[in-house]
Amino acid sequence: MVSPDRYAFLSSESPDRGHLASLIEELSEHPDPALFSLAAKTRDRVYGRRVFFRGLVEISNFCPRGCLYCGISRGIADLQRYRLSPEEIISCCAEGYALGLRSFVLQGGEDAYYTDAMLCDMLREIKSLMPGCSVTLSLGERTRESYRLLKSAGADRYLLRHESATKSHYELLHPEDSSFEGRMACLEALRAEGFQTGAGFMVGSPYQTFENLADELLFLKRFRPHMVGIGPFIPHGETRFAAFPPGSAQLTLVILALCRLMLPECLMPATTALSTIDDRGREHGLDAGANVVMPNISPPGVRALYSIYDGKKSSGLEAGEGIRDLKIRFEAIGYVCDFTRGDSKMTF
């Protein structure tokens, strides 16, 4: 059992890397209930027991990138590709709005079909038809001018997972045409353009060390994103990493909790990946300090095609039609379900 006092160093401006890596290694073998309790109390101090709901629309599984872990990368030859039209995307958001959702996440591969002009028109239409809503984009690396246009058209947030804060590790996960420096530059550009900016990474990704995990948290501490997406690595059978083991749900919870202590004001989802490897992953994630869930409101016919990893859940409690049941489950364990914009309280 680790004393809660041992976590005090995480609130310093520059926590010691070696100390943090050793702590992560120890907690990976012997998780400390006091850590999860402290993380939940830290979240409650800032946000209360609120769980923010976002409606997720997976707009396209076309992607020119060759990320070695991803089931929708360009190298997956047998995947049935799809893309939603702007009208279909707006319709998905409208259905979510009718369910009470006021926050939407439009996610997809880096599909060149969606030009700046098309996305900007769609953003303006969503904001016009659905007053009071927020829109988050997660469409990968784009130019700074593109980010500027999207922000001016009404996009509020942008999620761009950095995947690894260690250049050498990042390069083990991505092909040569994907630049670590380019990814970091995009994150800086997003924040400079005024987006509520999200970063994130996988726990247990191939070749990842405890030192790498410490570096992830230290990067986040320095960058101070508004949102942090942390989930376990889950292999996809058609990728180069098909034979690698999935990340640990327990270690993922440990990292979530440590991140909450280091960034009390950030928004953190209890990810679909976590609930894919742990049937109660949503609840366990919340109890470790997370405070966002993203039910899938994409058209049911395409959800299975956005297969970034094997076994990804996209129905039941993970889907828009399961919102009522999910709300009942969360309220039964003391959480308050919040369908508002749910803006981050992170300041600089």
Short mmCIF file of C-alpha atoms in Angstrom, two decimals:
data_model
loop_
_atom_site.label_atom_id
_atom_site.label_comp_id
_atom_site.label_asym_id
_atom_site.label_seq_id
_atom_site.Cartn_x
_atom_site.Cartn_y
_atom_site.Cartn_z
CA MET A 1 0.00 0.00 0.00
CA VAL A 2 1.34 3.41 -0.99
CA SER A 3 0.71 6.38 1.30
CA PRO A 4 -1.26 9.23 -0.30
CA ASP A 5 1.58 11.54 0.82
CA ARG A 6 3.77 9.88 -1.76
CA TYR A 7 1.74 11.49 -4.53
CA ALA A 8 2.43 15.05 -3.36
CA PHE A 9 5.42 15.39 -5.71
CA LEU A 10 3.05 15.16 -8.70
CA SER A 11 1.74 18.65 -8.00
CA SER A 12 5.20 20.20 -8.34
CA GLU A 13 6.01 22.12 -11.52
CA SER A 14 8.53 19.51 -12.71
CA PRO A 15 8.06 16.09 -11.05
CA ASP A 16 11.16 13.91 -11.07
CA ARG A 17 11.12 11.54 -14.06
CA GLY A 18 12.89 8.65 -12.35
CA HIS A 19 10.68 8.90 -9.29
CA LEU A 20 7.58 8.92 -11.48
CA ALA A 21 8.71 5.96 -13.60
CA SER A 22 9.46 3.92 -10.47
CA LEU A 23 6.07 4.79 -9.01
CA ILE A 24 4.30 3.71 -12.21
CA GLU A 25 6.19 0.40 -12.20
CA GLU A 26 5.31 -0.24 -8.56
CA LEU A 27 1.64 0.62 -9.08
CA SER A 28 1.46 -1.59 -12.17
CA GLU A 29 2.09 -4.56 -9.89
CA HIS A 30 0.40 -3.30 -6.74
CA PRO A 31 -2.40 -0.79 -7.51
CA ASP A 32 -3.16 1.47 -4.58
CA PRO A 33 -6.84 2.15 -3.75
CA ALA A 34 -5.71 5.38 -2.09
CA LEU A 35 -4.50 6.65 -5.48
CA PHE A 36 -7.91 6.17 -7.10
CA SER A 37 -9.68 7.74 -4.13
CA LEU A 38 -7.38 10.76 -4.23
CA ALA A 39 -7.83 11.14 -8.01
CA ALA A 40 -11.63 11.01 -7.69
CA LYS A 41 -11.58 13.57 -4.88
CA THR A 42 -9.33 15.82 -6.98
CA ARG A 43 -11.78 15.66 -9.89
CA ASP A 44 -14.73 16.25 -7.57
CA ARG A 45 -13.06 19.35 -6.15
CA VAL A 46 -12.91 20.89 -9.64
CA TYR A 47 -15.94 19.45 -11.46
CA GLY A 48 -18.03 17.76 -8.80
CA ARG A 49 -19.40 14.30 -9.57
CA ARG A 50 -20.47 15.33 -13.06
CA VAL A 51 -19.98 13.05 -16.05
CA PHE A 52 -20.04 14.97 -19.33
CA PHE A 53 -21.71 13.24 -22.28
CA ARG A 54 -20.44 13.81 -25.84
CA GLY A 55 -22.14 12.42 -28.93
CA LEU A 56 -19.50 10.74 -31.11
CA VAL A 57 -19.91 10.73 -34.90
CA GLU A 58 -17.28 8.69 -36.76
CA ILE A 59 -17.47 10.47 -40.09
CA SER A 60 -15.04 8.47 -42.25
CA ASN A 61 -12.64 5.51 -42.13
CA PHE A 62 -10.60 6.69 -45.12
CA CYS A 63 -7.08 7.61 -44.04
CA PRO A 64 -3.84 8.11 -45.97
CA ARG A 65 -1.71 7.53 -42.87
CA GLY A 66 0.06 4.25 -42.26
CA CYS A 67 0.11 4.23 -38.45
CA LEU A 68 1.28 0.74 -37.59
CA TYR A 69 -1.28 0.10 -34.83
CA CYS A 70 -4.42 1.42 -36.53
CA GLY A 71 -7.13 -0.68 -38.13
CA ILE A 72 -8.20 2.05 -40.56
CA SER A 73 -4.70 2.91 -41.82
CA ARG A 74 -3.99 2.90 -45.54
CA GLY A 75 -2.39 -0.55 -45.30
CA ILE A 76 -5.63 -2.35 -44.38
CA ALA A 77 -6.60 -3.59 -47.82
CA ASP A 78 -9.75 -5.56 -46.98
CA LEU A 79 -11.52 -2.88 -44.98
CA GLN A 80 -14.82 -1.64 -46.42
CA ARG A 81 -14.34 2.10 -46.55
CA TYR A 82 -17.08 4.65 -45.96
CA ARG A 83 -17.57 8.37 -45.49
CA LEU A 84 -20.61 10.24 -44.30
CA SER A 85 -21.97 13.16 -46.27
CA PRO A 86 -22.30 16.53 -44.53
CA GLU A 87 -26.07 15.98 -44.51
CA GLU A 88 -25.65 12.64 -42.74
CA ILE A 89 -23.28 14.13 -40.17
CA ILE A 90 -25.67 16.99 -39.44
CA SER A 91 -28.53 14.48 -39.13
CA CYS A 92 -26.54 12.44 -36.57
CA CYS A 93 -25.94 15.57 -34.51
CA ALA A 94 -29.61 16.53 -34.78
CA GLU A 95 -30.61 13.11 -33.46
CA GLY A 96 -28.19 13.52 -30.59
CA TYR A 97 -29.51 17.00 -29.90
CA ALA A 98 -33.02 15.55 -29.66
CA LEU A 99 -31.68 13.13 -27.04
CA GLY A 100 -30.47 16.10 -25.01
CA LEU A 101 -26.82 16.09 -26.03
CA ARG A 102 -25.20 19.50 -26.40
CA SER A 103 -21.67 18.38 -27.21
CA PHE A 104 -20.59 16.53 -30.36
CA VAL A 105 -17.31 14.97 -31.46
CA LEU A 106 -16.71 14.54 -35.20
CA GLN A 107 -13.93 11.98 -35.61
CA GLY A 108 -12.38 10.40 -38.66
CA GLY A 109 -9.28 9.49 -40.56
CA GLU A 110 -7.36 12.21 -42.38
CA ASP A 111 -9.77 12.08 -45.30
CA ALA A 112 -9.00 14.73 -47.93
CA TYR A 113 -12.62 14.54 -49.11
CA TYR A 114 -13.50 16.87 -46.25
CA THR A 115 -12.12 20.17 -47.48
CA ASP A 116 -11.92 23.23 -45.28
CA ALA A 117 -14.84 24.78 -47.16
CA MET A 118 -17.01 21.68 -46.68
CA LEU A 119 -16.21 21.38 -42.99
CA CYS A 120 -16.74 25.09 -42.36
CA ASP A 121 -20.16 25.04 -44.04
CA MET A 122 -21.10 22.00 -41.98
CA LEU A 123 -19.92 23.58 -38.73
CA ARG A 124 -21.96 26.72 -39.38
CA GLU A 125 -25.03 24.62 -40.14
CA ILE A 126 -24.65 22.58 -36.94
CA LYS A 127 -24.21 25.69 -34.83
CA SER A 128 -27.21 27.35 -36.49
CA LEU A 129 -29.56 24.37 -36.17
CA MET A 130 -28.44 23.31 -32.70
CA PRO A 131 -27.98 26.44 -30.57
CA GLY A 132 -25.88 26.14 -27.44
CA CYS A 133 -23.94 23.09 -28.61
CA SER A 134 -20.18 22.61 -28.78
CA VAL A 135 -18.35 20.79 -31.57
CA THR A 136 -15.09 18.93 -31.16
CA LEU A 137 -13.12 17.84 -34.22
CA SER A 138 -10.72 14.90 -34.32
CA LEU A 139 -9.52 14.78 -37.90
CA GLY A 140 -5.77 14.49 -37.53
CA GLU A 141 -3.00 16.72 -38.77
CA ARG A 142 -4.01 19.70 -40.90
CA THR A 143 -2.38 23.02 -41.72
CA ARG A 144 -2.47 25.92 -39.31
CA GLU A 145 -4.58 27.85 -41.82
CA SER A 146 -7.06 24.97 -41.83
CA TYR A 147 -7.25 25.03 -38.05
CA ARG A 148 -7.79 28.79 -38.15
CA LEU A 149 -10.67 28.46 -40.62
CA LEU A 150 -12.32 25.66 -38.66
CA LYS A 151 -12.11 27.65 -35.46
CA SER A 152 -13.64 30.71 -37.11
CA ALA A 153 -16.49 28.56 -38.47
CA GLY A 154 -17.48 27.44 -34.99
CA ALA A 155 -15.35 24.46 -33.95
CA ASP A 156 -14.72 24.68 -30.22
CA ARG A 157 -12.29 21.85 -29.51
CA TYR A 158 -9.83 19.66 -31.34
CA LEU A 159 -8.52 16.26 -30.26
CA LEU A 160 -5.14 15.19 -31.63
CA ARG A 161 -3.57 12.32 -29.74
CA HIS A 162 0.19 12.71 -29.66
CA GLU A 163 0.56 8.90 -29.09
CA SER A 164 4.08 9.21 -27.69
CA ALA A 165 6.03 12.10 -26.19
CA THR A 166 9.27 10.22 -26.86
CA LYS A 167 10.51 10.73 -30.42
CA SER A 168 12.21 7.32 -30.67
CA HIS A 169 9.09 5.54 -29.41
CA TYR A 170 6.79 7.58 -31.66
CA GLU A 171 8.85 6.47 -34.64
CA LEU A 172 8.41 2.81 -33.69
CA LEU A 173 4.63 3.28 -33.94
CA HIS A 174 4.49 5.30 -37.15
CA PRO A 175 5.91 5.05 -40.69
CA GLU A 176 8.53 7.41 -41.99
CA ASP A 177 5.95 9.77 -43.49
CA SER A 178 4.61 10.60 -40.03
CA SER A 179 6.75 13.13 -38.20
CA PHE A 180 7.00 13.47 -34.43
CA GLU A 181 7.92 17.12 -34.88
CA GLY A 182 4.93 17.62 -37.18
CA ARG A 183 2.54 16.14 -34.63
CA MET A 184 3.86 18.36 -31.87
CA ALA A 185 3.72 21.41 -34.13
CA CYS A 186 0.06 20.72 -34.85
CA LEU A 187 -0.73 20.57 -31.14
CA GLU A 188 0.98 23.91 -30.60
CA ALA A 189 -0.87 25.41 -33.58
CA LEU A 190 -4.24 24.22 -32.28
CA ARG A 191 -3.71 25.85 -28.94
CA ALA A 192 -2.39 29.04 -30.56
CA GLU A 193 -5.56 29.24 -32.67
CA GLY A 194 -7.69 29.19 -29.54
CA PHE A 195 -9.00 25.64 -29.55
CA GLN A 196 -9.68 23.76 -26.37
CA THR A 197 -7.00 21.24 -27.27
CA GLY A 198 -6.84 17.54 -26.49
CA ALA A 199 -3.86 15.18 -26.53
CA GLY A 200 -3.53 11.54 -25.53
CA PHE A 201 -1.85 8.17 -25.87
CA MET A 202 -2.23 4.42 -25.49
CA VAL A 203 -1.14 2.52 -22.39
CA GLY A 204 0.74 -0.65 -23.25
CA SER A 205 1.52 0.25 -26.86
CA PRO A 206 4.30 -1.81 -28.48
CA TYR A 207 7.79 -1.18 -27.06
CA GLN A 208 6.47 1.23 -24.42
CA THR A 209 8.47 1.36 -21.16
CA PHE A 210 7.65 2.73 -17.73
CA GLU A 211 10.02 5.59 -18.55
CA ASN A 212 7.97 6.30 -21.67
CA LEU A 213 4.82 6.44 -19.56
CA ALA A 214 6.51 8.87 -17.19
CA ASP A 215 7.46 11.01 -20.20
CA GLU A 216 3.83 11.00 -21.39
CA LEU A 217 2.64 12.41 -18.10
CA LEU A 218 5.47 14.94 -17.91
CA PHE A 219 4.69 16.14 -21.43
CA LEU A 220 1.04 16.58 -20.51
CA LYS A 221 2.06 18.44 -17.37
CA ARG A 222 4.08 20.89 -19.51
CA PHE A 223 1.62 21.20 -22.39
CA ARG A 224 -1.48 21.48 -20.19
CA PRO A 225 -4.11 20.29 -22.68
CA HIS A 226 -7.76 20.93 -21.96
CA MET A 227 -8.55 17.26 -22.63
CA VAL A 228 -6.55 14.05 -22.30
CA GLY A 229 -7.55 10.77 -23.95
CA ILE A 230 -5.89 7.74 -22.35
CA GLY A 231 -6.89 4.19 -23.19
CA PRO A 232 -5.27 0.77 -23.39
CA PHE A 233 -3.58 -0.42 -26.56
CA ILE A 234 -5.72 -3.07 -28.26
CA PRO A 235 -4.19 -4.82 -31.28
CA HIS A 236 -5.88 -5.07 -34.64
CA GLY A 237 -5.42 -8.37 -36.45
CA GLU A 238 -4.53 -6.81 -39.81
CA THR A 239 -1.75 -4.53 -38.54
CA ARG A 240 1.94 -5.08 -37.94
CA PHE A 241 1.28 -5.22 -34.21
CA ALA A 242 -1.40 -7.93 -34.40
CA ALA A 243 0.58 -10.34 -32.21
CA PHE A 244 1.35 -7.83 -29.45
CA PRO A 245 -0.59 -8.18 -26.18
CA PRO A 246 -3.21 -5.59 -25.27
CA GLY A 247 -2.46 -3.01 -22.65
CA SER A 248 -3.51 -3.60 -19.08
CA ALA A 249 -6.83 -2.17 -17.93
CA GLN A 250 -5.42 -1.85 -14.42
CA LEU A 251 -2.34 0.08 -15.55
CA THR A 252 -4.57 2.30 -17.68
CA LEU A 253 -6.56 3.19 -14.56
CA VAL A 254 -3.34 3.94 -12.71
CA ILE A 255 -2.21 6.31 -15.47
CA LEU A 256 -5.63 7.99 -15.56
CA ALA A 257 -5.44 8.59 -11.83
CA LEU A 258 -1.89 9.96 -11.96
CA CYS A 259 -2.88 12.25 -14.83
CA ARG A 260 -5.82 13.56 -12.80
CA LEU A 261 -3.48 14.43 -9.93
CA MET A 262 -1.07 16.20 -12.28
CA LEU A 263 -3.79 18.02 -14.27
CA PRO A 264 -6.79 18.54 -11.95
CA GLU A 265 -8.66 20.80 -14.41
CA CYS A 266 -8.45 18.64 -17.54
CA LEU A 267 -11.32 16.67 -19.04
CA MET A 268 -10.63 12.93 -19.34
CA PRO A 269 -12.88 10.34 -20.99
CA ALA A 270 -13.49 6.85 -19.75
CA THR A 271 -12.69 5.51 -23.21
CA THR A 272 -14.43 2.92 -25.34
CA ALA A 273 -11.13 1.02 -25.47
CA LEU A 274 -11.17 0.70 -21.69
CA SER A 275 -14.72 -0.65 -21.69
CA THR A 276 -13.78 -3.00 -24.53
CA ILE A 277 -11.26 -4.86 -22.38
CA ASP A 278 -13.15 -4.37 -19.10
CA ASP A 279 -16.96 -4.68 -19.02
CA ARG A 280 -17.06 -2.12 -16.21
CA GLY A 281 -14.33 0.01 -17.72
CA ARG A 282 -16.52 3.11 -17.84
CA GLU A 283 -17.30 2.94 -14.14
CA HIS A 284 -13.73 2.04 -13.19
CA GLY A 285 -12.45 4.91 -15.32
CA LEU A 286 -14.76 7.36 -13.56
CA ASP A 287 -13.67 6.06 -10.19
CA ALA A 288 -10.05 6.69 -11.26
CA GLY A 289 -10.74 10.34 -12.04
CA ALA A 290 -12.23 10.40 -15.57
CA ASN A 291 -15.28 12.58 -16.21
CA VAL A 292 -16.34 12.22 -19.88
CA VAL A 293 -18.13 9.50 -21.85
CA MET A 294 -18.78 9.53 -25.60
CA PRO A 295 -21.72 7.39 -26.73
CA ASN A 296 -21.58 6.62 -30.44
CA ILE A 297 -24.32 8.36 -32.44
CA SER A 298 -22.97 7.41 -35.88
CA PRO A 299 -25.38 5.58 -38.20
CA PRO A 300 -25.54 1.99 -36.89
CA GLY A 301 -24.66 0.59 -40.31
CA VAL A 302 -21.15 2.08 -40.32
CA ARG A 303 -20.11 1.77 -36.70
CA ALA A 304 -18.44 -1.61 -37.11
CA LEU A 305 -16.41 -0.25 -40.04
CA TYR A 306 -14.59 2.26 -37.86
CA SER A 307 -12.50 -0.62 -36.56
CA ILE A 308 -9.37 1.04 -35.23
CA TYR A 309 -8.76 -2.05 -33.05
CA ASP A 310 -10.29 -5.49 -32.73
CA GLY A 311 -13.50 -5.93 -30.76
CA LYS A 312 -14.32 -2.22 -30.51
CA LYS A 313 -17.69 -1.70 -28.85
CA SER A 314 -20.16 0.53 -30.68
CA SER A 315 -23.58 -0.60 -29.50
CA GLY A 316 -25.47 -1.00 -26.26
CA LEU A 317 -24.08 1.24 -23.53
CA GLU A 318 -21.48 2.59 -25.96
CA ALA A 319 -24.13 3.95 -28.34
CA GLY A 320 -26.66 6.73 -28.44
CA GLU A 321 -29.50 4.27 -27.99
CA GLY A 322 -27.92 3.21 -24.68
CA ILE A 323 -27.74 6.69 -23.15
CA ARG A 324 -30.73 6.16 -20.89
CA ASP A 325 -29.35 2.92 -19.46
CA LEU A 326 -25.90 4.44 -19.08
CA LYS A 327 -27.38 7.38 -17.19
CA ILE A 328 -29.18 5.01 -14.83
CA ARG A 329 -25.97 3.07 -14.15
CA PHE A 330 -23.94 6.19 -13.43
CA GLU A 331 -26.56 7.75 -11.21
CA ALA A 332 -26.80 4.51 -9.23
CA ILE A 333 -23.16 4.92 -8.18
CA GLY A 334 -23.43 8.58 -7.30
CA TYR A 335 -22.56 10.43 -10.51
CA VAL A 336 -24.49 13.33 -12.06
CA CYS A 337 -24.95 13.03 -15.82
CA ASP A 338 -24.30 16.34 -17.56
CA PHE A 339 -25.47 16.83 -21.17
CA THR A 340 -24.32 20.47 -21.48
CA ARG A 341 -21.35 21.78 -23.48
CA GLY A 342 -19.10 20.71 -20.62
CA ASP A 343 -16.20 23.07 -21.21
CA SER A 344 -12.81 22.45 -19.67
CA LYS A 345 -11.74 24.50 -16.67
CA MET A 346 -8.09 24.33 -17.70
CA THR A 347 -6.46 27.78 -17.76
CA PHE A 348 -2.97 28.91 -18.72
#
